[in-house]
């Protein structure tokens, strides 16, 4: 056993990585299934396997099963190395892993049964909400205790992005899920009407911000420089990126409620803050790109680097498209259409998915002390996944803009040109078919990666050793 393995607890990192792979397959398999249900309705098997039951299962497994597993794995891995201490409590970390997976399993059972709160990204009923709070508190105690007992005085930017997530997620989750239980399997929100909608989308948008954005920026700031063995382009820019993003993001939620009974001033506030988000988001993207230029000669052959590059590209695209869709005139065309589906999946498949894959390819050989089984398979995964993403989002862009235009189209008398909703749905079927094919390709890419990872673990012990270089910046001395 190496000195690095003795000093740090990497068993918990392995546990969350494996959880991420399991829930990744489950979520994407369900995602492909429900994509084809939109084209072939006969794939709806009632009552438990209809679109309405499976869609929340897909989103919860993808966000809180796959993505959050990768977040916790990287959080445990990075905090130990950046603080130069072992995780504060091995027992708490193991309890966290157990309760976390128990919650996801319970969600996978209850959601197809129709037991949910009917709130986007917050469907779980109150007993599971309480379980989430318990294991998140356990994690918070362990994480912050590790920081407080650190040997490294300076906190690198990656830690700040993780901390922002850990501080904000409990506030969002608890406030949005305040409810009155009426039985063990049913509760009702304490909010109603427009208040409920406002709280829900304050939570919903910031779940994207502080689950699918800030922790992945944290891992980008750590693993990108580590992989290319070069410092981050600008440490100062990373700090500016952090504080401006944190301040602006939390106010952008009302852009989900344009043209609703929400007060106009609050709708405008959400729109303005969303537009301002372009600046910090692209500042972070440019910091990543300029860091990548230090290793551009490796991009042709290094699959992990390609995934980091595509992930950053989709981060930039999604953070341009999101503010664009928050503008009232554009939202009037795109809201509730397939365009929004394309936008969401550009961020999740492109940014979150590709960054997660890159981290897995980086960590698995180092955690199991071996070399990656096949770089060729990793490159195949990259190209299959990238093609899948492009098929998915382009088909949804075309479908969504067509859908919105057909809804708004009027004839010379001022009547709706397409009053029959089924007629519009039939027009969209070819695009939705391509969406399903794109999702299927993305799932195939994941299965290729899992085969590669399994073979890599089987070959463990071949003598590969990680050199744990400290991350610095151009303003810092690299030790």
Short mmCIF file of C-alpha atoms in Angstrom, two decimals:
data_model
loop_
_atom_site.label_atom_id
_atom_site.label_comp_id
_atom_site.label_asym_id
_atom_site.label_seq_id
_atom_site.Cartn_x
_atom_site.Cartn_y
_atom_site.Cartn_z
CA UNK A 1 0.00 0.00 0.00
CA UNK A 2 1.37 3.41 -0.98
CA UNK A 3 1.84 6.25 1.51
CA UNK A 4 -0.93 8.15 -0.30
CA UNK A 5 -3.34 5.29 0.27
CA UNK A 6 -2.36 5.11 3.95
CA UNK A 7 -2.87 8.81 4.47
CA UNK A 8 -6.19 9.20 2.63
CA UNK A 9 -9.44 7.24 2.73
CA UNK A 10 -10.03 6.32 -0.89
CA UNK A 11 -12.42 3.46 -0.12
CA UNK A 12 -15.27 5.94 0.24
CA UNK A 13 -14.33 7.51 -3.11
CA UNK A 14 -14.50 4.08 -4.75
CA UNK A 15 -17.88 3.43 -3.15
CA UNK A 16 -19.44 6.58 -4.57
CA UNK A 17 -17.85 6.03 -7.98
CA UNK A 18 -19.40 2.57 -8.20
CA UNK A 19 -22.74 4.01 -7.03
CA UNK A 20 -22.50 6.59 -9.80
CA UNK A 21 -21.96 3.92 -12.46
CA UNK A 22 -24.91 1.84 -11.22
CA UNK A 23 -27.33 4.75 -11.01
CA UNK A 24 -25.99 6.17 -14.25
CA UNK A 25 -27.00 3.04 -16.15
CA UNK A 26 -30.39 2.93 -14.40
CA UNK A 27 -31.19 6.60 -15.06
CA UNK A 28 -30.09 6.59 -18.69
CA UNK A 29 -31.85 3.31 -19.45
CA UNK A 30 -35.11 4.76 -18.11
CA UNK A 31 -34.39 7.99 -19.99
CA UNK A 32 -34.07 6.18 -23.32
CA UNK A 33 -37.23 4.20 -22.57
CA UNK A 34 -39.35 7.28 -21.89
CA UNK A 35 -37.85 9.04 -24.93
CA UNK A 36 -39.20 6.25 -27.14
CA UNK A 37 -42.51 6.32 -25.25
CA UNK A 38 -43.00 9.80 -26.75
CA UNK A 39 -42.78 8.22 -30.20
CA UNK A 40 -44.35 4.82 -29.56
CA UNK A 41 -47.14 5.18 -26.94
CA UNK A 42 -47.55 1.41 -26.78
CA UNK A 43 -44.33 1.34 -24.69
CA UNK A 44 -46.36 2.76 -21.78
CA UNK A 45 -47.20 -0.20 -19.55
CA UNK A 46 -49.71 0.89 -16.93
CA UNK A 47 -49.91 1.73 -14.22
CA UNK A 48 -46.32 1.55 -12.99
CA UNK A 49 -44.34 2.01 -16.20
CA UNK A 50 -46.08 4.92 -17.85
CA UNK A 51 -44.30 8.14 -18.82
CA UNK A 52 -45.82 9.99 -15.85
CA UNK A 53 -44.40 7.46 -13.37
CA UNK A 54 -41.02 6.91 -15.05
CA UNK A 55 -40.11 10.51 -15.83
CA UNK A 56 -39.52 11.52 -12.17
CA UNK A 57 -37.65 8.24 -11.69
CA UNK A 58 -35.36 9.22 -14.58
CA UNK A 59 -34.68 12.75 -13.31
CA UNK A 60 -34.11 11.69 -9.70
CA UNK A 61 -31.83 8.80 -10.65
CA UNK A 62 -29.84 11.02 -13.04
CA UNK A 63 -29.49 14.06 -10.78
CA UNK A 64 -29.49 12.58 -7.28
CA UNK A 65 -28.23 9.11 -8.17
CA UNK A 66 -25.61 9.51 -10.90
CA UNK A 67 -24.53 13.17 -10.65
CA UNK A 68 -24.60 13.40 -6.86
CA UNK A 69 -22.60 10.16 -6.55
CA UNK A 70 -19.86 11.68 -8.72
CA UNK A 71 -20.05 14.90 -6.69
CA UNK A 72 -19.61 13.06 -3.38
CA UNK A 73 -16.81 10.89 -4.79
CA UNK A 74 -14.87 13.93 -5.97
CA UNK A 75 -15.68 15.89 -2.81
CA UNK A 76 -14.17 13.16 -0.63
CA UNK A 77 -11.20 12.77 -2.97
CA UNK A 78 -10.35 16.46 -3.37
CA UNK A 79 -10.90 17.68 0.19
CA UNK A 80 -8.38 15.19 1.56
CA UNK A 81 -5.70 16.16 -0.94
CA UNK A 82 -6.28 19.89 -0.91
CA UNK A 83 -6.35 19.94 2.90
CA UNK A 84 -3.57 17.32 3.17
CA UNK A 85 -5.43 15.33 5.85
CA UNK A 86 -7.47 12.15 5.96
CA UNK A 87 -11.24 12.52 6.00
CA UNK A 88 -12.25 13.36 9.58
CA UNK A 89 -14.34 10.21 10.22
CA UNK A 90 -14.31 6.99 8.22
CA UNK A 91 -17.40 5.76 10.09
CA UNK A 92 -19.43 8.85 9.15
CA UNK A 93 -18.39 8.56 5.52
CA UNK A 94 -19.46 4.90 5.40
CA UNK A 95 -22.79 5.74 7.05
CA UNK A 96 -23.29 8.50 4.50
CA UNK A 97 -22.71 6.07 1.61
CA UNK A 98 -25.12 3.50 3.07
CA UNK A 99 -27.98 5.91 3.84
CA UNK A 100 -27.53 7.69 0.52
CA UNK A 101 -27.93 4.52 -1.52
CA UNK A 102 -30.80 3.36 0.69
CA UNK A 103 -32.60 6.61 -0.16
CA UNK A 104 -32.08 6.18 -3.91
CA UNK A 105 -33.35 2.58 -3.73
CA UNK A 106 -36.44 3.76 -1.82
CA UNK A 107 -36.99 6.46 -4.44
CA UNK A 108 -36.73 3.87 -7.21
CA UNK A 109 -39.54 1.90 -5.52
CA UNK A 110 -41.88 4.70 -4.48
CA UNK A 111 -41.83 6.85 -7.63
CA UNK A 112 -43.17 4.15 -10.02
CA UNK A 113 -45.86 3.49 -7.39
CA UNK A 114 -47.01 7.10 -7.84
CA UNK A 115 -45.98 8.19 -4.35
CA UNK A 116 -44.66 11.71 -4.88
CA UNK A 117 -45.21 15.39 -4.06
CA UNK A 118 -45.65 16.46 -7.71
CA UNK A 119 -42.82 18.98 -7.42
CA UNK A 120 -40.09 19.15 -10.04
CA UNK A 121 -36.82 17.64 -8.71
CA UNK A 122 -38.52 17.36 -5.29
CA UNK A 123 -40.90 14.48 -5.85
CA UNK A 124 -39.87 12.35 -2.87
CA UNK A 125 -42.38 12.08 -0.04
CA UNK A 126 -41.64 13.37 3.43
CA UNK A 127 -40.05 10.23 5.05
CA UNK A 128 -37.44 10.16 2.28
CA UNK A 129 -36.95 13.92 2.58
CA UNK A 130 -36.08 13.42 6.25
CA UNK A 131 -33.64 10.67 5.33
CA UNK A 132 -31.95 13.01 2.85
CA UNK A 133 -31.55 15.62 5.59
CA UNK A 134 -30.01 13.05 7.94
CA UNK A 135 -27.30 11.82 5.60
CA UNK A 136 -26.58 15.30 4.29
CA UNK A 137 -25.98 16.56 7.85
CA UNK A 138 -23.68 13.57 8.44
CA UNK A 139 -21.74 14.51 5.33
CA UNK A 140 -21.57 18.21 6.25
CA UNK A 141 -20.14 17.44 9.70
CA UNK A 142 -17.50 15.16 8.18
CA UNK A 143 -16.57 17.54 5.35
CA UNK A 144 -16.26 20.72 7.41
CA UNK A 145 -14.47 18.91 10.25
CA UNK A 146 -11.90 17.82 7.66
CA UNK A 147 -11.45 21.44 6.55
CA UNK A 148 -11.15 22.69 10.14
CA UNK A 149 -8.42 20.12 10.89
CA UNK A 150 -6.51 20.69 7.65
CA UNK A 151 -2.73 20.94 7.38
CA UNK A 152 -2.83 23.11 4.23
CA UNK A 153 -3.52 26.71 5.25
CA UNK A 154 -4.76 28.04 1.91
CA UNK A 155 -8.15 26.90 0.53
CA UNK A 156 -7.96 26.41 -3.22
CA UNK A 157 -10.85 27.64 -5.41
CA UNK A 158 -12.24 24.11 -5.94
CA UNK A 159 -13.02 23.87 -2.21
CA UNK A 160 -14.92 27.16 -2.34
CA UNK A 161 -17.20 25.89 -5.11
CA UNK A 162 -17.94 22.74 -3.11
CA UNK A 163 -18.61 24.76 0.05
CA UNK A 164 -21.11 26.95 -1.83
CA UNK A 165 -23.01 23.79 -2.75
CA UNK A 166 -23.01 22.38 0.79
CA UNK A 167 -24.24 25.65 2.28
CA UNK A 168 -26.97 26.35 -0.28
CA UNK A 169 -28.43 22.89 -0.98
CA UNK A 170 -29.83 22.34 2.57
CA UNK A 171 -31.49 25.78 2.55
CA UNK A 172 -33.10 25.13 -0.83
CA UNK A 173 -34.13 21.57 -0.02
CA UNK A 174 -35.63 22.21 3.41
CA UNK A 175 -37.52 25.39 2.50
CA UNK A 176 -39.05 23.92 -0.65
CA UNK A 177 -40.00 20.63 0.99
CA UNK A 178 -41.75 22.06 4.06
CA UNK A 179 -44.97 20.07 4.17
CA UNK A 180 -47.71 18.74 6.44
CA UNK A 181 -47.84 14.92 6.54
CA UNK A 182 -51.31 13.36 6.43
CA UNK A 183 -50.03 9.76 6.38
CA UNK A 184 -46.77 7.83 6.07
CA UNK A 185 -46.94 8.09 2.29
CA UNK A 186 -48.61 11.45 1.70
CA UNK A 187 -48.04 15.09 2.60
CA UNK A 188 -49.12 18.52 1.34
CA UNK A 189 -46.92 21.57 0.87
CA UNK A 190 -47.28 24.42 3.36
CA UNK A 191 -47.34 26.79 0.37
CA UNK A 192 -50.11 27.29 -2.15
CA UNK A 193 -50.77 29.02 -5.45
CA UNK A 194 -48.25 31.51 -6.75
CA UNK A 195 -46.24 31.30 -3.52
CA UNK A 196 -45.76 27.58 -4.06
CA UNK A 197 -44.71 28.17 -7.68
CA UNK A 198 -42.22 30.87 -6.68
CA UNK A 199 -40.63 28.73 -3.94
CA UNK A 200 -40.58 25.69 -6.24
CA UNK A 201 -38.68 27.46 -9.03
CA UNK A 202 -36.40 29.26 -6.64
CA UNK A 203 -35.51 25.71 -5.58
CA UNK A 204 -35.71 24.10 -9.03
CA UNK A 205 -33.42 26.55 -10.78
CA UNK A 206 -30.94 26.62 -7.92
CA UNK A 207 -30.89 22.83 -7.73
CA UNK A 208 -29.41 23.14 -11.23
CA UNK A 209 -27.08 25.87 -9.93
CA UNK A 210 -25.80 24.20 -6.77
CA UNK A 211 -26.06 20.51 -7.67
CA UNK A 212 -25.27 20.49 -11.39
CA UNK A 213 -23.04 23.58 -11.68
CA UNK A 214 -20.97 24.70 -8.69
CA UNK A 215 -19.66 21.27 -7.59
CA UNK A 216 -18.80 20.41 -11.20
CA UNK A 217 -16.94 23.69 -11.46
CA UNK A 218 -15.12 22.65 -8.30
CA UNK A 219 -14.05 19.35 -9.82
CA UNK A 220 -13.12 21.14 -13.07
CA UNK A 221 -10.78 23.45 -11.17
CA UNK A 222 -9.11 20.45 -9.53
CA UNK A 223 -9.01 17.65 -12.09
CA UNK A 224 -8.29 19.68 -15.23
CA UNK A 225 -4.97 21.08 -13.92
CA UNK A 226 -4.14 17.74 -12.30
CA UNK A 227 -4.69 15.81 -15.50
CA UNK A 228 -2.57 18.06 -17.71
CA UNK A 229 -0.02 18.70 -14.91
CA UNK A 230 -0.24 22.45 -15.42
CA UNK A 231 -1.55 25.20 -13.10
CA UNK A 232 -4.98 26.74 -13.62
CA UNK A 233 -4.66 29.67 -16.05
CA UNK A 234 -5.72 32.30 -13.52
CA UNK A 235 -6.34 31.83 -9.83
CA UNK A 236 -7.63 35.41 -9.59
CA UNK A 237 -10.20 34.76 -12.32
CA UNK A 238 -11.38 31.64 -10.45
CA UNK A 239 -12.09 33.77 -7.37
CA UNK A 240 -13.93 36.42 -9.41
CA UNK A 241 -15.84 33.60 -11.14
CA UNK A 242 -16.84 32.14 -7.78
CA UNK A 243 -18.14 35.24 -6.02
CA UNK A 244 -19.97 36.71 -9.03
CA UNK A 245 -21.61 33.37 -9.90
CA UNK A 246 -22.73 32.73 -6.32
CA UNK A 247 -24.22 36.20 -5.96
CA UNK A 248 -26.12 36.21 -9.26
CA UNK A 249 -27.35 32.62 -9.57
CA UNK A 250 -29.58 32.57 -6.52
CA UNK A 251 -31.86 35.33 -7.92
CA UNK A 252 -32.50 33.85 -11.38
CA UNK A 253 -35.31 31.37 -10.50
CA UNK A 254 -38.32 33.59 -11.41
CA UNK A 255 -37.42 33.38 -15.11
CA UNK A 256 -39.24 30.03 -15.03
CA UNK A 257 -42.46 31.88 -14.27
CA UNK A 258 -42.62 34.50 -17.03
CA UNK A 259 -46.18 35.29 -18.22
CA UNK A 260 -47.51 33.87 -14.93
CA UNK A 261 -49.40 35.52 -12.01
CA UNK A 262 -46.03 36.20 -10.37
CA UNK A 263 -45.55 39.99 -9.96
CA UNK A 264 -43.96 41.61 -13.02
CA UNK A 265 -41.11 43.13 -10.98
CA UNK A 266 -40.11 39.67 -9.74
CA UNK A 267 -40.28 38.19 -13.25
CA UNK A 268 -38.07 41.03 -14.48
CA UNK A 269 -35.64 40.49 -11.60
CA UNK A 270 -35.25 36.84 -12.59
CA UNK A 271 -34.73 37.80 -16.23
CA UNK A 272 -32.13 40.50 -15.48
CA UNK A 273 -30.09 38.34 -13.12
CA UNK A 274 -30.22 35.48 -15.65
CA UNK A 275 -28.79 37.70 -18.37
CA UNK A 276 -26.04 38.92 -16.03
CA UNK A 277 -25.08 35.27 -15.43
CA UNK A 278 -23.48 35.24 -18.88
CA UNK A 279 -20.45 37.11 -17.51
CA UNK A 280 -19.32 34.89 -14.61
CA UNK A 281 -20.28 31.68 -16.42
CA UNK A 282 -18.20 32.52 -19.45
CA UNK A 283 -15.39 33.77 -17.22
CA UNK A 284 -15.15 30.29 -15.74
CA UNK A 285 -15.43 28.66 -19.15
CA UNK A 286 -12.58 30.83 -20.50
CA UNK A 287 -10.44 30.00 -17.47
CA UNK A 288 -10.91 26.32 -18.30
CA UNK A 289 -10.24 26.78 -22.02
CA UNK A 290 -7.11 28.85 -21.43
CA UNK A 291 -5.87 26.18 -19.02
CA UNK A 292 -6.49 23.56 -21.72
CA UNK A 293 -4.35 25.48 -24.23
CA UNK A 294 -1.33 24.50 -22.13
CA UNK A 295 -1.85 20.88 -23.23
CA UNK A 296 -3.51 21.28 -26.64
CA UNK A 297 -1.07 18.84 -28.26
CA UNK A 298 -2.54 16.03 -26.13
CA UNK A 299 -6.17 16.56 -27.17
CA UNK A 300 -5.87 14.37 -30.29
CA UNK A 301 -4.99 11.24 -28.33
CA UNK A 302 -6.22 11.81 -24.76
CA UNK A 303 -9.89 10.82 -24.34
CA UNK A 304 -10.12 12.31 -20.85
CA UNK A 305 -8.89 15.66 -22.14
CA UNK A 306 -11.39 15.53 -25.02
CA UNK A 307 -14.21 14.98 -22.55
CA UNK A 308 -13.05 17.91 -20.42
CA UNK A 309 -12.96 20.07 -23.56
CA UNK A 310 -16.46 19.06 -24.69
CA UNK A 311 -17.78 19.44 -21.15
CA UNK A 312 -16.48 23.01 -20.97
CA UNK A 313 -17.91 23.72 -24.43
CA UNK A 314 -21.37 22.60 -23.39
CA UNK A 315 -21.04 24.58 -20.16
CA UNK A 316 -20.51 27.66 -22.30
CA UNK A 317 -23.36 26.77 -24.66
CA UNK A 318 -25.83 26.04 -21.86
CA UNK A 319 -24.94 29.20 -19.94
CA UNK A 320 -25.53 31.22 -23.11
CA UNK A 321 -28.78 29.47 -23.99
CA UNK A 322 -30.23 29.70 -20.47
CA UNK A 323 -30.07 33.51 -20.25
CA UNK A 324 -31.34 33.69 -23.83
CA UNK A 325 -34.40 31.62 -22.90
CA UNK A 326 -35.01 33.83 -19.85
CA UNK A 327 -35.81 36.82 -22.10
CA UNK A 328 -39.59 37.23 -22.27
CA UNK A 329 -39.87 37.25 -26.07
CA UNK A 330 -37.72 34.13 -26.45
CA UNK A 331 -39.42 32.38 -23.52
CA UNK A 332 -42.79 33.01 -25.19
CA UNK A 333 -41.63 30.85 -28.08
CA UNK A 334 -39.62 28.19 -26.24
CA UNK A 335 -41.29 27.63 -22.86
CA UNK A 336 -43.01 24.24 -22.43
CA UNK A 337 -41.63 23.04 -25.79
CA UNK A 338 -38.97 20.48 -26.69
CA UNK A 339 -36.45 23.33 -26.91
CA UNK A 340 -36.34 23.35 -23.10
CA UNK A 341 -35.72 19.59 -23.12
CA UNK A 342 -32.80 20.15 -25.50
CA UNK A 343 -31.42 22.96 -23.34
CA UNK A 344 -31.58 20.89 -20.15
CA UNK A 345 -29.92 17.89 -21.76
CA UNK A 346 -27.23 20.00 -23.40
CA UNK A 347 -26.22 20.90 -19.85
CA UNK A 348 -26.72 17.48 -18.27
CA UNK A 349 -25.36 15.23 -21.03
CA UNK A 350 -22.74 17.66 -22.29
CA UNK A 351 -21.50 19.46 -19.17
CA UNK A 352 -22.38 17.17 -16.24
CA UNK A 353 -22.07 13.87 -18.12
CA UNK A 354 -18.81 14.58 -19.92
CA UNK A 355 -17.16 16.06 -16.82
CA UNK A 356 -18.29 13.00 -14.84
CA UNK A 357 -16.89 10.61 -17.45
CA UNK A 358 -13.58 12.51 -17.49
CA UNK A 359 -13.33 12.28 -13.70
CA UNK A 360 -14.08 8.54 -13.74
CA UNK A 361 -11.36 7.94 -16.35
CA UNK A 362 -8.97 10.02 -14.24
CA UNK A 363 -9.76 8.43 -10.87
CA UNK A 364 -10.26 4.72 -11.57
CA UNK A 365 -6.65 3.93 -12.63
CA UNK A 366 -5.27 5.94 -9.69
CA UNK A 367 -7.63 4.55 -7.07
CA UNK A 368 -7.01 0.95 -8.16
CA UNK A 369 -3.30 1.48 -8.76
CA UNK A 370 -3.20 0.42 -12.41
CA UNK A 371 -3.39 1.70 -15.98
CA UNK A 372 -6.59 2.28 -17.94
CA UNK A 373 -7.48 -0.94 -19.74
CA UNK A 374 -8.04 0.66 -23.16
CA UNK A 375 -7.50 4.25 -24.29
CA UNK A 376 -9.02 3.23 -27.64
CA UNK A 377 -12.28 2.23 -25.94
CA UNK A 378 -12.25 5.54 -24.05
CA UNK A 379 -11.92 7.39 -27.35
CA UNK A 380 -14.74 5.29 -28.81
CA UNK A 381 -16.88 6.23 -25.80
CA UNK A 382 -16.08 9.89 -26.38
CA UNK A 383 -17.13 9.90 -30.04
CA UNK A 384 -20.28 7.79 -29.49
CA UNK A 385 -21.37 10.00 -26.58
CA UNK A 386 -20.63 13.23 -28.46
CA UNK A 387 -22.63 12.06 -31.47
CA UNK A 388 -25.47 11.09 -29.13
CA UNK A 389 -25.49 14.53 -27.50
CA UNK A 390 -25.52 16.33 -30.86
CA UNK A 391 -28.37 14.18 -32.22
CA UNK A 392 -30.30 14.79 -29.01
CA UNK A 393 -30.00 18.55 -28.69
CA UNK A 394 -30.20 19.44 -32.39
CA UNK A 395 -33.36 17.36 -32.82
CA UNK A 396 -34.87 19.03 -29.75
CA UNK A 397 -33.93 22.51 -30.97
CA UNK A 398 -35.68 21.89 -34.29
CA UNK A 399 -38.62 20.17 -32.59
CA UNK A 400 -39.02 22.86 -29.94
CA UNK A 401 -38.88 25.85 -32.27
CA UNK A 402 -41.28 24.07 -34.67
CA UNK A 403 -43.61 23.27 -31.78
CA UNK A 404 -43.62 26.83 -30.42
CA UNK A 405 -44.15 28.28 -33.89
CA UNK A 406 -47.07 25.95 -34.61
CA UNK A 407 -48.72 26.85 -31.29
CA UNK A 408 -48.52 30.54 -32.16
CA UNK A 409 -49.43 30.28 -35.86
CA UNK A 410 -52.71 31.98 -36.88
CA UNK A 411 -54.55 32.12 -40.19
CA UNK A 412 -55.93 35.16 -42.01
CA UNK A 413 -59.01 35.20 -39.77
CA UNK A 414 -56.95 35.32 -36.57
CA UNK A 415 -57.84 31.75 -35.58
CA UNK A 416 -55.25 29.17 -34.58
CA UNK A 417 -53.77 27.50 -37.64
CA UNK A 418 -53.11 24.24 -35.78
CA UNK A 419 -55.88 23.92 -33.16
CA UNK A 420 -55.52 20.14 -33.06
CA UNK A 421 -52.78 19.27 -30.57
CA UNK A 422 -52.43 15.75 -32.00
CA UNK A 423 -51.53 17.21 -35.40
CA UNK A 424 -48.61 19.09 -33.82
CA UNK A 425 -47.52 15.95 -31.95
CA UNK A 426 -47.46 13.93 -35.19
CA UNK A 427 -45.26 16.60 -36.78
CA UNK A 428 -42.76 16.30 -33.94
CA UNK A 429 -42.47 12.50 -33.98
CA UNK A 430 -39.44 12.27 -36.34
CA UNK A 431 -37.44 14.71 -34.20
CA UNK A 432 -38.38 12.84 -31.03
CA UNK A 433 -37.28 9.60 -32.68
CA UNK A 434 -33.84 11.11 -33.29
CA UNK A 435 -33.85 12.23 -29.66
CA UNK A 436 -34.36 8.62 -28.57
CA UNK A 437 -31.59 7.42 -30.89
CA UNK A 438 -29.24 10.10 -29.53
CA UNK A 439 -30.02 9.04 -25.97
CA UNK A 440 -29.44 5.40 -26.94
CA UNK A 441 -25.98 6.27 -28.30
CA UNK A 442 -25.15 8.08 -25.09
CA UNK A 443 -26.21 5.00 -23.09
CA UNK A 444 -24.05 2.77 -25.33
CA UNK A 445 -21.10 5.06 -24.60
CA UNK A 446 -21.70 4.63 -20.87
CA UNK A 447 -21.78 0.84 -21.22
CA UNK A 448 -18.47 0.97 -23.13
CA UNK A 449 -16.98 2.96 -20.26
CA UNK A 450 -18.28 0.50 -17.66
CA UNK A 451 -16.66 -2.39 -19.54
CA UNK A 452 -13.41 -0.41 -19.69
CA UNK A 453 -13.61 0.41 -15.97
CA UNK A 454 -14.35 -3.18 -14.96
CA UNK A 455 -11.40 -4.49 -16.99
CA UNK A 456 -9.21 -1.77 -15.51
CA UNK A 457 -10.14 -2.80 -11.96
CA UNK A 458 -9.51 -6.45 -12.84
CA UNK A 459 -5.98 -5.48 -13.91
CA UNK A 460 -5.30 -3.58 -10.68
CA UNK A 461 -1.92 -4.01 -9.06
CA UNK A 462 0.08 -3.52 -12.26
CA UNK A 463 2.31 -0.96 -10.57
CA UNK A 464 0.89 2.40 -11.67
CA UNK A 465 1.52 5.07 -9.04
CA UNK A 466 -0.07 8.52 -8.83
CA UNK A 467 2.21 11.49 -8.22
CA UNK A 468 0.09 13.80 -6.09
CA UNK A 469 1.10 17.22 -7.44
CA UNK A 470 -0.22 20.29 -5.74
CA UNK A 471 -2.43 22.49 -7.89
CA UNK A 472 -1.25 26.04 -8.23
CA UNK A 473 -1.86 28.91 -10.60
CA UNK A 474 0.15 31.38 -12.61
CA UNK A 475 0.04 33.68 -9.60
CA UNK A 476 1.10 30.87 -7.25
CA UNK A 477 4.26 28.83 -6.95
CA UNK A 478 3.60 25.17 -7.75
CA UNK A 479 5.16 22.98 -5.08
#
